[in-house]
Structures are given as C-alpha cells and as structure tokens.
PDB file of C-alpha atoms in Angstrom:
ATOM      1  CA  MET A  12     -57.129 102.214 -19.761  1.00 97.00           C
ATOM      2  CA  ARG A  13     -54.736 103.175 -22.571  1.00 98.00           C
ATOM      3  CA  ALA A  14     -50.977 103.537 -22.373  1.00 98.00           C
ATOM      4  CA  LEU A  15     -48.218 104.361 -24.859  1.00 98.00           C
ATOM      5  CA  TRP A  16     -45.823 101.478 -25.561  1.00 98.00           C
ATOM      6  CA  THR A  17     -42.785 101.687 -27.817  1.00 98.00           C
ATOM      7  CA  THR A  18     -40.428  99.326 -29.562  1.00 97.00           C
ATOM      8  CA  PRO A  19     -37.412 100.656 -31.473  1.00 96.00           C
ATOM      9  CA  GLY A  20     -38.872 102.875 -34.183  1.00 96.00           C
ATOM     10  CA  ALA A  21     -42.552 102.201 -33.467  1.00 97.00           C
ATOM     11  CA  ALA A  22     -45.233 103.273 -30.985  1.00 98.00           C
ATOM     12  CA  ALA A  23     -48.783 102.183 -30.171  1.00 98.00           C
ATOM     13  CA  LEU A  24     -51.547 103.013 -27.713  1.00 98.00           C
ATOM     14  CA  VAL A  25     -52.328  99.747 -25.961  1.00 98.00           C
ATOM     15  CA  GLU A  26     -55.587  99.130 -24.117  1.00 97.00           C
ATOM     16  CA  GLY A  27     -55.682  97.278 -20.839  1.00 95.00           C
ATOM     17  CA  PRO A  28     -57.961  96.747 -17.855  1.00 96.00           C
ATOM     18  CA  ASP A  29     -58.736  99.795 -15.755  1.00 94.00           C
ATOM     19  CA  PRO A  30     -56.433  99.900 -12.732  1.00 96.00           C
ATOM     20  CA  VAL A  31     -57.959  98.973  -9.387  1.00 94.00           C
ATOM     21  CA  PRO A  32     -56.239 100.756  -6.488  1.00 96.00           C
ATOM     22  CA  GLY A  33     -54.769  98.386  -3.930  1.00 94.00           C
ATOM     23  CA  PRO A  34     -54.658  99.040  -0.211  1.00 94.00           C
ATOM     24  CA  GLY A  35     -53.242 102.505   0.388  1.00 93.00           C
ATOM     25  CA  GLU A  36     -53.057 103.376  -3.342  1.00 97.00           C
ATOM     26  CA  VAL A  37     -54.524 106.430  -5.066  1.00 97.00           C
ATOM     27  CA  LEU A  38     -56.306 106.470  -8.429  1.00 98.00           C
ATOM     28  CA  VAL A  39     -55.109 109.279 -10.721  1.00 98.00           C
ATOM     29  CA  ARG A  40     -56.629 110.392 -14.012  1.00 98.00           C
ATOM     30  CA  THR A  41     -54.064 112.084 -16.238  1.00 98.00           C
ATOM     31  CA  LEU A  42     -54.639 115.656 -17.346  1.00 98.00           C
ATOM     32  CA  HIS A  43     -51.352 116.182 -19.210  1.00 98.00           C
ATOM     33  CA  SER A  44     -48.011 114.500 -19.721  1.00 98.00           C
ATOM     34  CA  GLY A  45     -44.821 115.884 -21.190  1.00 98.00           C
ATOM     35  CA  ILE A  46     -42.437 114.387 -23.720  1.00 96.00           C
ATOM     36  CA  SER A  47     -38.817 114.628 -22.639  1.00 89.00           C
ATOM     37  CA  ARG A  48     -37.340 114.694 -26.128  1.00 87.00           C
ATOM     38  CA  GLY A  49     -33.731 113.728 -25.459  1.00 85.00           C
ATOM     39  CA  THR A  50     -34.324 110.732 -23.222  1.00 90.00           C
ATOM     40  CA  GLU A  51     -37.467 109.514 -24.951  1.00 94.00           C
ATOM     41  CA  ALA A  52     -35.803 109.742 -28.367  1.00 93.00           C
ATOM     42  CA  LEU A  53     -32.978 107.575 -27.026  1.00 92.00           C
ATOM     43  CA  VAL A  54     -35.487 105.005 -25.763  1.00 96.00           C
ATOM     44  CA  PHE A  55     -37.503 105.172 -28.992  1.00 96.00           C
ATOM     45  CA  ARG A  56     -34.513 104.368 -31.184  1.00 94.00           C
ATOM     46  CA  GLY A  57     -33.413 101.507 -28.911  1.00 95.00           C
ATOM     47  CA  GLY A  58     -30.245 103.305 -27.839  1.00 93.00           C
ATOM     48  CA  VAL A  59     -30.176 102.370 -24.147  1.00 94.00           C
ATOM     49  CA  PRO A  60     -27.056 100.227 -23.529  1.00 92.00           C
ATOM     50  CA  ALA A  61     -27.679  96.975 -21.670  1.00 92.00           C
ATOM     51  CA  THR A  62     -25.120  98.056 -19.076  1.00 91.00           C
ATOM     52  CA  GLN A  63     -27.207 101.160 -18.261  1.00 89.00           C
ATOM     53  CA  ALA A  64     -30.694  99.653 -18.414  1.00 92.00           C
ATOM     54  CA  ALA A  65     -31.159  99.734 -14.625  1.00 91.00           C
ATOM     55  CA  GLU A  66     -30.088 103.392 -14.356  1.00 88.00           C
ATOM     56  CA  MET A  67     -32.332 104.399 -17.286  1.00 90.00           C
ATOM     57  CA  ARG A  68     -35.394 102.637 -15.914  1.00 94.00           C
ATOM     58  CA  ALA A  69     -38.256 105.047 -15.179  1.00 94.00           C
ATOM     59  CA  PRO A  70     -39.950 104.701 -11.761  1.00 94.00           C
ATOM     60  CA  PHE A  71     -43.166 103.111 -13.133  1.00 97.00           C
ATOM     61  CA  GLN A  72     -41.778 101.676 -16.355  1.00 97.00           C
ATOM     62  CA  GLU A  73     -43.163  98.387 -17.633  1.00 97.00           C
ATOM     63  CA  GLY A  74     -41.274  96.138 -20.031  1.00 97.00           C
ATOM     64  CA  GLU A  75     -37.548  95.998 -20.664  1.00 96.00           C
ATOM     65  CA  PHE A  76     -35.249  97.851 -23.035  1.00 96.00           C
ATOM     66  CA  PRO A  77     -35.094  97.913 -25.987  1.00 95.00           C
ATOM     67  CA  GLY A  78     -38.834  97.125 -25.931  1.00 95.00           C
ATOM     68  CA  PRO A  79     -41.725  96.763 -25.885  1.00 97.00           C
ATOM     69  CA  VAL A  80     -41.574  99.283 -23.062  1.00 98.00           C
ATOM     70  CA  LYS A  81     -43.959 101.738 -21.385  1.00 98.00           C
ATOM     71  CA  TYR A  82     -41.788 104.760 -20.634  1.00 98.00           C
ATOM     72  CA  GLY A  83     -42.117 108.369 -19.503  1.00 97.00           C
ATOM     73  CA  TYR A  84     -41.910 110.426 -16.321  1.00 96.00           C
ATOM     74  CA  LEU A  85     -43.665 113.796 -16.730  1.00 97.00           C
ATOM     75  CA  ASN A  86     -47.287 113.188 -15.700  1.00 98.00           C
ATOM     76  CA  VAL A  87     -49.829 115.572 -14.166  1.00 98.00           C
ATOM     77  CA  GLY A  88     -53.186 114.212 -13.073  1.00 98.00           C
ATOM     78  CA  ARG A  89     -56.114 114.609 -10.721  1.00 98.00           C
ATOM     79  CA  THR A  90     -56.934 112.275  -7.849  1.00 98.00           C
ATOM     80  CA  ALA A  91     -60.424 111.098  -6.962  1.00 93.00           C
ATOM     81  CA  ALA A  92     -60.355 113.679  -4.151  1.00 95.00           C
ATOM     82  CA  GLY A  93     -59.803 116.444  -6.728  1.00 97.00           C
ATOM     83  CA  GLU A  94     -56.138 117.213  -5.978  1.00 98.00           C
ATOM     84  CA  VAL A  95     -53.854 118.013  -8.915  1.00 98.00           C
ATOM     85  CA  VAL A  96     -50.595 116.077  -8.580  1.00 98.00           C
ATOM     86  CA  PHE A  97     -47.314 115.455 -10.398  1.00 98.00           C
ATOM     87  CA  CYS A  98     -46.037 111.893 -10.787  1.00 97.00           C
ATOM     88  CA  LEU A  99     -43.063 110.262 -12.503  1.00 96.00           C
ATOM     89  CA  TYR A 100     -45.461 108.075 -14.509  1.00 98.00           C
ATOM     90  CA  PRO A 101     -45.460 107.126 -18.220  1.00 98.00           C
ATOM     91  CA  HIS A 102     -47.969 108.298 -20.837  1.00 98.00           C
ATOM     92  CA  GLN A 103     -51.161 106.629 -19.587  1.00 98.00           C
ATOM     93  CA  ASP A 104     -54.670 107.990 -19.058  1.00 98.00           C
ATOM     94  CA  VAL A 105     -55.430 106.503 -15.619  1.00 98.00           C
ATOM     95  CA  TYR A 106     -53.225 104.769 -13.047  1.00 98.00           C
ATOM     96  CA  ALA A 107     -52.954 103.766  -9.391  1.00 98.00           C
ATOM     97  CA  VAL A 108     -49.871 104.519  -7.267  1.00 98.00           C
ATOM     98  CA  PRO A 109     -48.900 104.904  -3.607  1.00 97.00           C
ATOM     99  CA  PRO A 110     -49.479 108.421  -2.229  1.00 96.00           C
ATOM    100  CA  SER A 111     -45.716 108.758  -1.691  1.00 95.00           C
ATOM    101  CA  ALA A 112     -45.290 108.820  -5.489  1.00 96.00           C
ATOM    102  CA  LEU A 113     -47.416 111.955  -5.839  1.00 97.00           C
ATOM    103  CA  VAL A 114     -46.347 115.570  -5.317  1.00 96.00           C
ATOM    104  CA  PRO A 115     -49.125 118.176  -4.987  1.00 97.00           C
ATOM    105  CA  VAL A 116     -49.097 120.865  -7.645  1.00 98.00           C
ATOM    106  CA  PRO A 117     -49.358 124.319  -6.015  1.00 98.00           C
ATOM    107  CA  ASP A 118     -52.553 126.260  -6.666  1.00 98.00           C
ATOM    108  CA  ASP A 119     -50.660 128.981  -8.531  1.00 98.00           C
ATOM    109  CA  VAL A 120     -49.108 126.517 -11.016  1.00 98.00           C
ATOM    110  CA  PRO A 121     -51.363 125.546 -13.962  1.00 98.00           C
ATOM    111  CA  ALA A 122     -51.544 121.796 -14.548  1.00 98.00           C
ATOM    112  CA  ALA A 123     -50.506 122.320 -18.175  1.00 98.00           C
ATOM    113  CA  ARG A 124     -47.248 123.983 -17.045  1.00 98.00           C
ATOM    114  CA  ALA A 125     -46.556 121.472 -14.280  1.00 98.00           C
ATOM    115  CA  VAL A 126     -45.428 118.871 -16.853  1.00 98.00           C
ATOM    116  CA  LEU A 127     -42.086 120.721 -16.758  1.00 98.00           C
ATOM    117  CA  ALA A 128     -41.506 119.787 -13.102  1.00 98.00           C
ATOM    118  CA  GLY A 129     -39.123 116.934 -13.871  1.00 96.00           C
ATOM    119  CA  THR A 130     -37.075 119.123 -16.207  1.00 96.00           C
ATOM    120  CA  VAL A 131     -36.878 122.024 -13.770  1.00 98.00           C
ATOM    121  CA  GLU A 132     -35.915 119.522 -11.061  1.00 98.00           C
ATOM    122  CA  THR A 133     -33.000 118.421 -13.266  1.00 97.00           C
ATOM    123  CA  ALA A 134     -31.960 122.061 -13.672  1.00 98.00           C
ATOM    124  CA  VAL A 135     -32.162 122.660  -9.908  1.00 98.00           C
ATOM    125  CA  ASN A 136     -29.929 119.657  -9.278  1.00 98.00           C
ATOM    126  CA  ALA A 137     -27.422 120.923 -11.855  1.00 98.00           C
ATOM    127  CA  LEU A 138     -27.180 124.319 -10.160  1.00 98.00           C
ATOM    128  CA  TRP A 139     -26.663 122.577  -6.811  1.00 98.00           C
ATOM    129  CA  ASP A 140     -23.865 120.517  -8.375  1.00 97.00           C
ATOM    130  CA  ALA A 141     -22.244 123.569  -9.955  1.00 97.00           C
ATOM    131  CA  GLY A 142     -22.597 126.144  -7.166  1.00 96.00           C
ATOM    132  CA  PRO A 143     -22.703 129.282  -9.387  1.00 98.00           C
ATOM    133  CA  ARG A 144     -21.659 132.515  -7.693  1.00 97.00           C
ATOM    134  CA  VAL A 145     -22.724 136.145  -7.969  1.00 98.00           C
ATOM    135  CA  GLY A 146     -21.248 137.731 -11.099  1.00 98.00           C
ATOM    136  CA  ASP A 147     -20.156 134.467 -12.763  1.00 98.00           C
ATOM    137  CA  ARG A 148     -19.657 134.307 -16.525  1.00 98.00           C
ATOM    138  CA  ILE A 149     -21.631 131.239 -17.602  1.00 98.00           C
ATOM    139  CA  ALA A 150     -22.460 129.520 -20.883  1.00 98.00           C
ATOM    140  CA  VAL A 151     -25.116 126.902 -21.508  1.00 98.00           C
ATOM    141  CA  VAL A 152     -24.257 124.807 -24.564  1.00 97.00           C
ATOM    142  CA  GLY A 153     -27.427 123.223 -25.918  1.00 95.00           C
ATOM    143  CA  ALA A 154     -30.842 124.900 -25.794  1.00 94.00           C
ATOM    144  CA  GLY A 155     -33.186 121.971 -25.408  1.00 93.00           C
ATOM    145  CA  MET A 156     -35.651 121.624 -22.538  1.00 94.00           C
ATOM    146  CA  VAL A 157     -32.963 121.158 -19.895  1.00 96.00           C
ATOM    147  CA  GLY A 158     -30.626 123.830 -21.268  1.00 96.00           C
ATOM    148  CA  CYS A 159     -33.374 126.448 -21.408  1.00 96.00           C
ATOM    149  CA  CYS A 160     -34.515 125.653 -17.851  1.00 97.00           C
ATOM    150  CA  VAL A 161     -30.914 125.826 -16.574  1.00 98.00           C
ATOM    151  CA  ALA A 162     -30.482 129.226 -18.239  1.00 98.00           C
ATOM    152  CA  ALA A 163     -33.770 130.438 -16.769  1.00 97.00           C
ATOM    153  CA  LEU A 164     -32.718 129.595 -13.207  1.00 98.00           C
ATOM    154  CA  LEU A 165     -29.238 131.073 -13.679  1.00 98.00           C
ATOM    155  CA  SER A 166     -30.640 134.360 -14.947  1.00 96.00           C
ATOM    156  CA  ASP A 167     -32.000 135.308 -11.523  1.00 94.00           C
ATOM    157  CA  ILE A 168     -28.567 135.190  -9.827  1.00 97.00           C
ATOM    158  CA  PRO A 169     -27.343 138.802  -9.380  1.00 97.00           C
ATOM    159  CA  GLY A 170     -24.688 139.942 -11.821  1.00 97.00           C
ATOM    160  CA  VAL A 171     -24.460 136.657 -13.720  1.00 97.00           C
ATOM    161  CA  ARG A 172     -23.808 136.777 -17.476  1.00 96.00           C
ATOM    162  CA  VAL A 173     -25.626 133.880 -19.111  1.00 97.00           C
ATOM    163  CA  GLN A 174     -25.137 133.043 -22.777  1.00 97.00           C
ATOM    164  CA  VAL A 175     -26.878 130.104 -24.447  1.00 97.00           C
ATOM    165  CA  VAL A 176     -25.049 128.480 -27.349  1.00 96.00           C
ATOM    166  CA  ASP A 177     -27.148 126.704 -29.966  1.00 94.00           C
ATOM    167  CA  PRO A 178     -27.438 126.868 -33.763  1.00 90.00           C
ATOM    168  CA  ARG A 179     -31.227 127.022 -33.356  1.00 88.00           C
ATOM    169  CA  ASP A 180     -32.693 130.414 -32.561  1.00 87.00           C
ATOM    170  CA  ARG A 181     -34.176 130.170 -29.057  1.00 91.00           C
ATOM    171  CA  SER A 182     -34.588 133.936 -28.656  1.00 89.00           C
ATOM    172  CA  ALA A 183     -38.368 133.741 -28.240  1.00 91.00           C
ATOM    173  CA  VAL A 184     -38.001 131.218 -25.411  1.00 93.00           C
ATOM    174  CA  LEU A 185     -35.119 132.919 -23.608  1.00 95.00           C
ATOM    175  CA  ALA A 186     -36.013 136.595 -24.060  1.00 94.00           C
ATOM    176  CA  PRO A 187     -38.397 136.698 -21.050  1.00 94.00           C
ATOM    177  CA  TRP A 188     -35.390 135.917 -18.820  1.00 95.00           C
ATOM    178  CA  GLY A 189     -33.128 138.453 -20.517  1.00 94.00           C
ATOM    179  CA  VAL A 190     -30.847 135.664 -21.769  1.00 95.00           C
ATOM    180  CA  SER A 191     -29.180 135.846 -25.172  1.00 88.00           C
ATOM    181  CA  CYS A 192     -28.854 132.921 -27.577  1.00 92.00           C
ATOM    182  CA  VAL A 193     -25.594 133.275 -29.491  1.00 91.00           C
ATOM    183  CA  ASP A 194     -23.472 131.329 -31.935  1.00 87.00           C
ATOM    184  CA  ASP A 195     -20.183 133.029 -30.989  1.00 88.00           C
ATOM    185  CA  PRO A 196     -20.126 133.295 -27.173  1.00 92.00           C
ATOM    186  CA  ALA A 197     -17.531 135.015 -25.041  1.00 90.00           C
ATOM    187  CA  GLY A 198     -14.956 132.664 -23.526  1.00 93.00           C
ATOM    188  CA  ASP A 199     -13.087 132.589 -20.231  1.00 96.00           C
ATOM    189  CA  CYS A 200     -16.200 131.224 -18.521  1.00 98.00           C
ATOM    190  CA  ASP A 201     -16.379 130.374 -14.836  1.00 98.00           C
ATOM    191  CA  LEU A 202     -18.895 127.604 -15.576  1.00 98.00           C
ATOM    192  CA  VAL A 203     -20.320 125.910 -18.641  1.00 98.00           C
ATOM    193  CA  PHE A 204     -23.400 123.678 -18.542  1.00 98.00           C
ATOM    194  CA  HIS A 205     -23.478 121.167 -21.404  1.00 98.00           C
ATOM    195  CA  THR A 206     -26.826 119.744 -22.534  1.00 96.00           C
ATOM    196  CA  SER A 207     -26.535 119.210 -26.301  1.00 94.00           C
ATOM    197  CA  GLY A 208     -25.868 115.463 -26.179  1.00 92.00           C
ATOM    198  CA  THR A 209     -23.116 115.719 -28.816  1.00 94.00           C
ATOM    199  CA  SER A 210     -19.335 115.403 -28.845  1.00 96.00           C
ATOM    200  CA  ALA A 211     -19.100 118.723 -30.675  1.00 96.00           C
ATOM    201  CA  GLY A 212     -21.112 120.402 -27.941  1.00 96.00           C
ATOM    202  CA  LEU A 213     -18.911 118.983 -25.197  1.00 97.00           C
ATOM    203  CA  GLN A 214     -15.776 120.124 -27.056  1.00 97.00           C
ATOM    204  CA  ARG A 215     -17.281 123.602 -27.469  1.00 97.00           C
ATOM    205  CA  SER A 216     -17.991 123.658 -23.740  1.00 97.00           C
ATOM    206  CA  LEU A 217     -14.375 122.826 -22.885  1.00 97.00           C
ATOM    207  CA  ASP A 218     -13.121 125.497 -25.295  1.00 97.00           C
ATOM    208  CA  LEU A 219     -15.181 128.162 -23.482  1.00 97.00           C
ATOM    209  CA  LEU A 220     -13.712 127.512 -20.028  1.00 97.00           C
ATOM    210  CA  GLY A 221     -11.340 129.785 -18.173  1.00 97.00           C
ATOM    211  CA  VAL A 222      -8.489 128.582 -15.952  1.00 98.00           C
ATOM    212  CA  GLU A 223      -9.499 125.996 -13.325  1.00 97.00           C
ATOM    213  CA  SER A 224     -13.173 126.088 -14.326  1.00 98.00           C
ATOM    214  CA  SER A 225     -15.676 123.308 -14.999  1.00 98.00           C
ATOM    215  CA  VAL A 226     -18.121 121.863 -17.481  1.00 98.00           C
ATOM    216  CA  ILE A 227     -21.251 120.519 -15.781  1.00 98.00           C
ATOM    217  CA  GLU A 228     -22.235 117.638 -18.043  1.00 98.00           C
ATOM    218  CA  LEU A 229     -25.997 116.937 -18.171  1.00 96.00           C
ATOM    219  CA  SER A 230     -26.130 115.095 -21.504  1.00 94.00           C
ATOM    220  CA  TRP A 231     -27.067 111.435 -21.653  1.00 87.00           C
ATOM    221  CA  TYR A 232     -25.453 109.763 -24.655  1.00 88.00           C
ATOM    222  CA  GLY A 233     -26.759 106.213 -24.396  1.00 84.00           C
ATOM    223  CA  ASP A 234     -24.814 103.960 -26.747  1.00 86.00           C
ATOM    224  CA  ALA A 235     -23.339 106.852 -28.782  1.00 86.00           C
ATOM    225  CA  PRO A 236     -19.524 107.215 -28.524  1.00 91.00           C
ATOM    226  CA  VAL A 237     -18.182 110.543 -27.287  1.00 93.00           C
ATOM    227  CA  SER A 238     -14.910 112.054 -28.488  1.00 93.00           C
ATOM    228  CA  VAL A 239     -13.183 115.229 -27.255  1.00 94.00           C
ATOM    229  CA  GLN A 240      -9.677 116.666 -27.436  1.00 92.00           C
ATOM    230  CA  LEU A 241      -7.966 116.488 -24.054  1.00 92.00           C
ATOM    231  CA  GLY A 242      -4.729 117.939 -25.350  1.00 90.00           C
ATOM    232  CA  GLY A 243      -4.330 121.642 -25.916  1.00 87.00           C
ATOM    233  CA  ALA A 244      -5.651 123.730 -23.027  1.00 90.00           C
ATOM    234  CA  PHE A 245      -7.229 120.924 -21.003  1.00 95.00           C
ATOM    235  CA  HIS A 246      -4.253 120.196 -18.726  1.00 95.00           C
ATOM    236  CA  PRO A 247      -2.535 123.619 -18.657  1.00 95.00           C
ATOM    237  CA  ARG A 248      -5.821 125.274 -17.654  1.00 95.00           C
ATOM    238  CA  ARG A 249      -6.638 122.492 -15.146  1.00 97.00           C
ATOM    239  CA  LEU A 250     -10.140 122.058 -16.561  1.00 97.00           C
ATOM    240  CA  THR A 251     -12.808 119.746 -15.139  1.00 96.00           C
ATOM    241  CA  VAL A 252     -15.781 117.840 -16.551  1.00 97.00           C
ATOM    242  CA  ARG A 253     -18.314 117.009 -13.824  1.00 97.00           C
ATOM    243  CA  SER A 254     -21.363 114.795 -14.201  1.00 96.00           C
ATOM    244  CA  SER A 255     -24.757 115.988 -12.993  1.00 96.00           C
ATOM    245  CA  GLN A 256     -27.572 113.458 -12.990  1.00 91.00           C
ATOM    246  CA  VAL A 257     -31.002 113.821 -11.413  1.00 92.00           C
ATOM    247  CA  GLY A 258     -31.092 110.209 -10.179  1.00 90.00           C
ATOM    248  CA  MET A 259     -29.260 111.346  -7.035  1.00 94.00           C
ATOM    249  CA  VAL A 260     -29.707 114.565  -5.073  1.00 96.00           C
ATOM    250  CA  ALA A 261     -26.587 116.696  -5.570  1.00 96.00           C
ATOM    251  CA  GLY A 262     -23.962 116.030  -2.917  1.00 95.00           C
ATOM    252  CA  ALA A 263     -24.008 119.643  -1.760  1.00 94.00           C
ATOM    253  CA  ARG A 264     -27.653 119.199  -0.615  1.00 96.00           C
ATOM    254  CA  ARG A 265     -28.025 115.451  -0.042  1.00 96.00           C
ATOM    255  CA  ALA A 266     -27.684 115.589   3.755  1.00 97.00           C
ATOM    256  CA  ARG A 267     -30.598 118.013   4.067  1.00 97.00           C
ATOM    257  CA  TRP A 268     -32.818 117.583   0.982  1.00 96.00           C
ATOM    258  CA  GLY A 269     -34.707 114.511  -0.207  1.00 95.00           C
ATOM    259  CA  TYR A 270     -36.225 113.767  -3.606  1.00 94.00           C
ATOM    260  CA  ALA A 271     -39.665 115.019  -2.567  1.00 92.00           C
ATOM    261  CA  ASP A 272     -38.162 118.289  -1.268  1.00 95.00           C
ATOM    262  CA  ARG A 273     -36.362 118.871  -4.553  1.00 97.00           C
ATOM    263  CA  MET A 274     -39.475 118.139  -6.617  1.00 96.00           C
ATOM    264  CA  ALA A 275     -41.601 120.416  -4.439  1.00 95.00           C
ATOM    265  CA  LEU A 276     -39.070 123.203  -5.035  1.00 97.00           C
ATOM    266  CA  ALA A 277     -39.226 122.642  -8.808  1.00 98.00           C
ATOM    267  CA  LEU A 278     -43.010 122.923  -8.721  1.00 98.00           C
ATOM    268  CA  ARG A 279     -42.865 126.138  -6.686  1.00 98.00           C
ATOM    269  CA  LEU A 280     -40.497 127.643  -9.260  1.00 98.00           C
ATOM    270  CA  LEU A 281     -43.042 126.854 -11.981  1.00 98.00           C
ATOM    271  CA  ALA A 282     -45.344 129.545 -10.617  1.00 98.00           C
ATOM    272  CA  ASP A 283     -43.313 131.771 -12.977  1.00 98.00           C
ATOM    273  CA  PRO A 284     -45.405 132.081 -16.181  1.00 98.00           C
ATOM    274  CA  ARG A 285     -42.273 132.610 -18.263  1.00 97.00           C
ATOM    275  CA  PHE A 286     -41.814 128.831 -18.270  1.00 97.00           C
ATOM    276  CA  ASP A 287     -44.793 128.531 -20.629  1.00 97.00           C
ATOM    277  CA  ALA A 288     -42.389 129.405 -23.460  1.00 95.00           C
ATOM    278  CA  VAL A 289     -40.592 126.064 -22.961  1.00 96.00           C
ATOM    279  CA  ILE A 290     -43.746 124.201 -24.050  1.00 96.00           C
ATOM    280  CA  THR A 291     -43.707 124.658 -27.821  1.00 93.00           C
ATOM    281  CA  ASP A 292     -46.424 122.246 -28.981  1.00 95.00           C
ATOM    282  CA  ALA A 293     -49.317 120.110 -27.791  1.00 97.00           C
ATOM    283  CA  VAL A 294     -50.789 116.856 -29.088  1.00 97.00           C
ATOM    284  CA  PRO A 295     -53.948 114.938 -28.108  1.00 98.00           C
ATOM    285  CA  PHE A 296     -53.224 111.651 -26.334  1.00 98.00           C
ATOM    286  CA  SER A 297     -55.332 109.857 -28.956  1.00 98.00           C
ATOM    287  CA  ALA A 298     -52.851 110.941 -31.668  1.00 98.00           C
ATOM    288  CA  LEU A 299     -49.650 110.413 -29.679  1.00 98.00           C
ATOM    289  CA  ALA A 300     -48.572 107.064 -31.152  1.00 98.00           C
ATOM    290  CA  GLU A 301     -49.021 108.324 -34.699  1.00 98.00           C
ATOM    291  CA  ARG A 302     -47.202 111.597 -34.129  1.00 97.00           C
ATOM    292  CA  LEU A 303     -44.421 110.404 -31.800  1.00 97.00           C
ATOM    293  CA  PRO A 304     -41.812 109.590 -34.504  1.00 96.00           C
ATOM    294  CA  GLY A 305     -42.173 113.082 -35.968  1.00 95.00           C
ATOM    295  CA  ILE A 306     -42.083 114.751 -32.553  1.00 94.00           C
ATOM    296  CA  LEU A 307     -38.888 112.970 -31.527  1.00 93.00           C
ATOM    297  CA  GLY A 308     -37.280 113.636 -34.903  1.00 89.00           C
ATOM    298  CA  GLU A 309     -38.038 117.372 -34.876  1.00 83.00           C
ATOM    299  CA  PRO A 310     -34.844 119.238 -33.936  1.00 74.00           C
ATOM    300  CA  SER A 311     -36.353 122.674 -33.390  1.00 74.00           C
ATOM    301  CA  GLY A 312     -39.032 122.013 -30.768  1.00 81.00           C
ATOM    302  CA  LEU A 313     -38.818 121.889 -26.994  1.00 91.00           C
ATOM    303  CA  CYS A 314     -41.343 120.254 -24.675  1.00 94.00           C
ATOM    304  CA  VAL A 315     -44.417 118.770 -26.325  1.00 96.00           C
ATOM    305  CA  ARG A 316     -47.372 118.554 -23.949  1.00 98.00           C
ATOM    306  CA  VAL A 317     -49.786 115.646 -24.315  1.00 98.00           C
ATOM    307  CA  ASP A 318     -53.401 116.584 -23.522  1.00 98.00           C
ATOM    308  CA  TYR A 319     -55.790 113.916 -22.227  1.00 98.00           C
TER     309      TYR A 319
END
C-alpha cells in the first residue's frame, strides 16, 4: 500500500502494509482521486491554525497538523464486488472502510469525473444556504473549483444572471453553462458567492451587493488575516456576510437531508458532461509527491485528477 503524506512544504509517497478489512469493512482499490487545491494548499504550507485543527480534520486523516499528515477527501475506487464508489479518503491506492463511508457512483457518471463529488456537494450546500430565486442577479467572486461549480449550478435557475469575477480567464470552463467571466461585473446584486480566499475578493463581493443583500462566504482562510471595510455602504445598505461550510448540512435542509443524501445528489448532478471542463490536468499517482508543490502553486489550474 502507498499513501501520500505531507509535512509543511514537502510530500512523499509512503509504503505500508496492505490493509486487511476488519469485520464489516470493505476493501477499495482507488481508481482516481482529486486534489482540492485551496484546502490542500493550506495544509501543505502548514497554515491550519491549532484552534481549527479539529474542524479541518478529514474523515480518514492520519497524523496531526501541521504534519506529517495523510490528507485528502476526493477518492473514487472500486470494491472487491466491482462497484465504483466515492469516499472521503486521502490519496492512497488501497484502503478498507465501513460500507457507510462509501457512496455508489451512478452508472452514468464516469469514475474520472466523480472525483468532483465533494466539490459539487459544497456548491449544493452553498445554494441551500443562499436560497437563490428565479431572476436573481448573482456574482461569483473567485473562479476556482468551488466557484466554477457554484456558477454551474446557478446557471440552470430560470432567468438568473450569473457573472463570475476572476482575473484569470475561465471562459473555456464556464462557456458550456452560458456563464460569463468578467473583470468589471454589474453591481446591485441580489447575492454574491465569495470563493477567492482573499481579503480583496471579499471586499469586491461586498461592493457588488444591492440593498439588504448577502455575501455567501465559502472561503477558508486558515491562519491568514482577513481585512475588509465595514464603513461606507455596509451599514446603510444593511448588508450581510453569511458563512457556508460543507461540514454541516445547510439549515434550510438539515431536518430532511442527511450527509449521504446530499452526496448522492452531488453525484447525480455529475451525470452532466459539462463538468469535465473543471478537471484541467491529470497526474499519475506514482509522480504525485514530486509534482504536488508545483500543482498547489499553480494559480491558473482547477481540479487535478490523480490516476492510479
């Protein structure tokens, strides 16, 4: 068995004994995993604050922050029975988990695309938190993996105007959904989703809001300080900044939807082949440790798929 372990600024593939399934466990051989750039870059640089270590812990993480740590949560594999499944498991070629940790991948969703399930799940939760309405004027500030998936889901709401704000040109990714990527968006927005992970992006999001409207904040800043201007229009316009975090099901759905329901929905949405555009590169698992620093330092890419 090989797994990716990181310490701040360094990564290695570490060999270990092959896992032996315990009573009631399932053996899974990984087909693909996905690199969640924002979060994994934060972990890689050692930027997880001690006060947030418990909240940042991945479901099957080993080790403690800042490292050595085995981290990751976008894993698609095949069970011994031949079923293709998604699991919130780190970058590892074979593992054993309880069946409750596995979500079947629908037959019409390619395994290589299913690595986006965790990201689409985050986007679903954000839309549940925000409650967008027909005809809303919406901006998404930050066109990383999460921002692009949020924009994709918003684009199917009738009459909605969606503009993505990012200095990088994401036209090729967003064009299949009919979404524009702009540097000078229209203001007076009903909703703004912020995913850039920067103070400047959050300030831009606030500046785009109309009266009594909200920023849905999806960025995770780790130990980086955040500074915005809360003078000016913030109070006269009665603006709101609301957190959205995938660790809890959005309050608007929590009484009726569980984690497995939400993940199953994300996987069903991935039957749409347009999501392939969000995967911008692939790397063999054998080369992952060597290439990880460059992948996490590359500002222009989106999801990198790891092939096993």
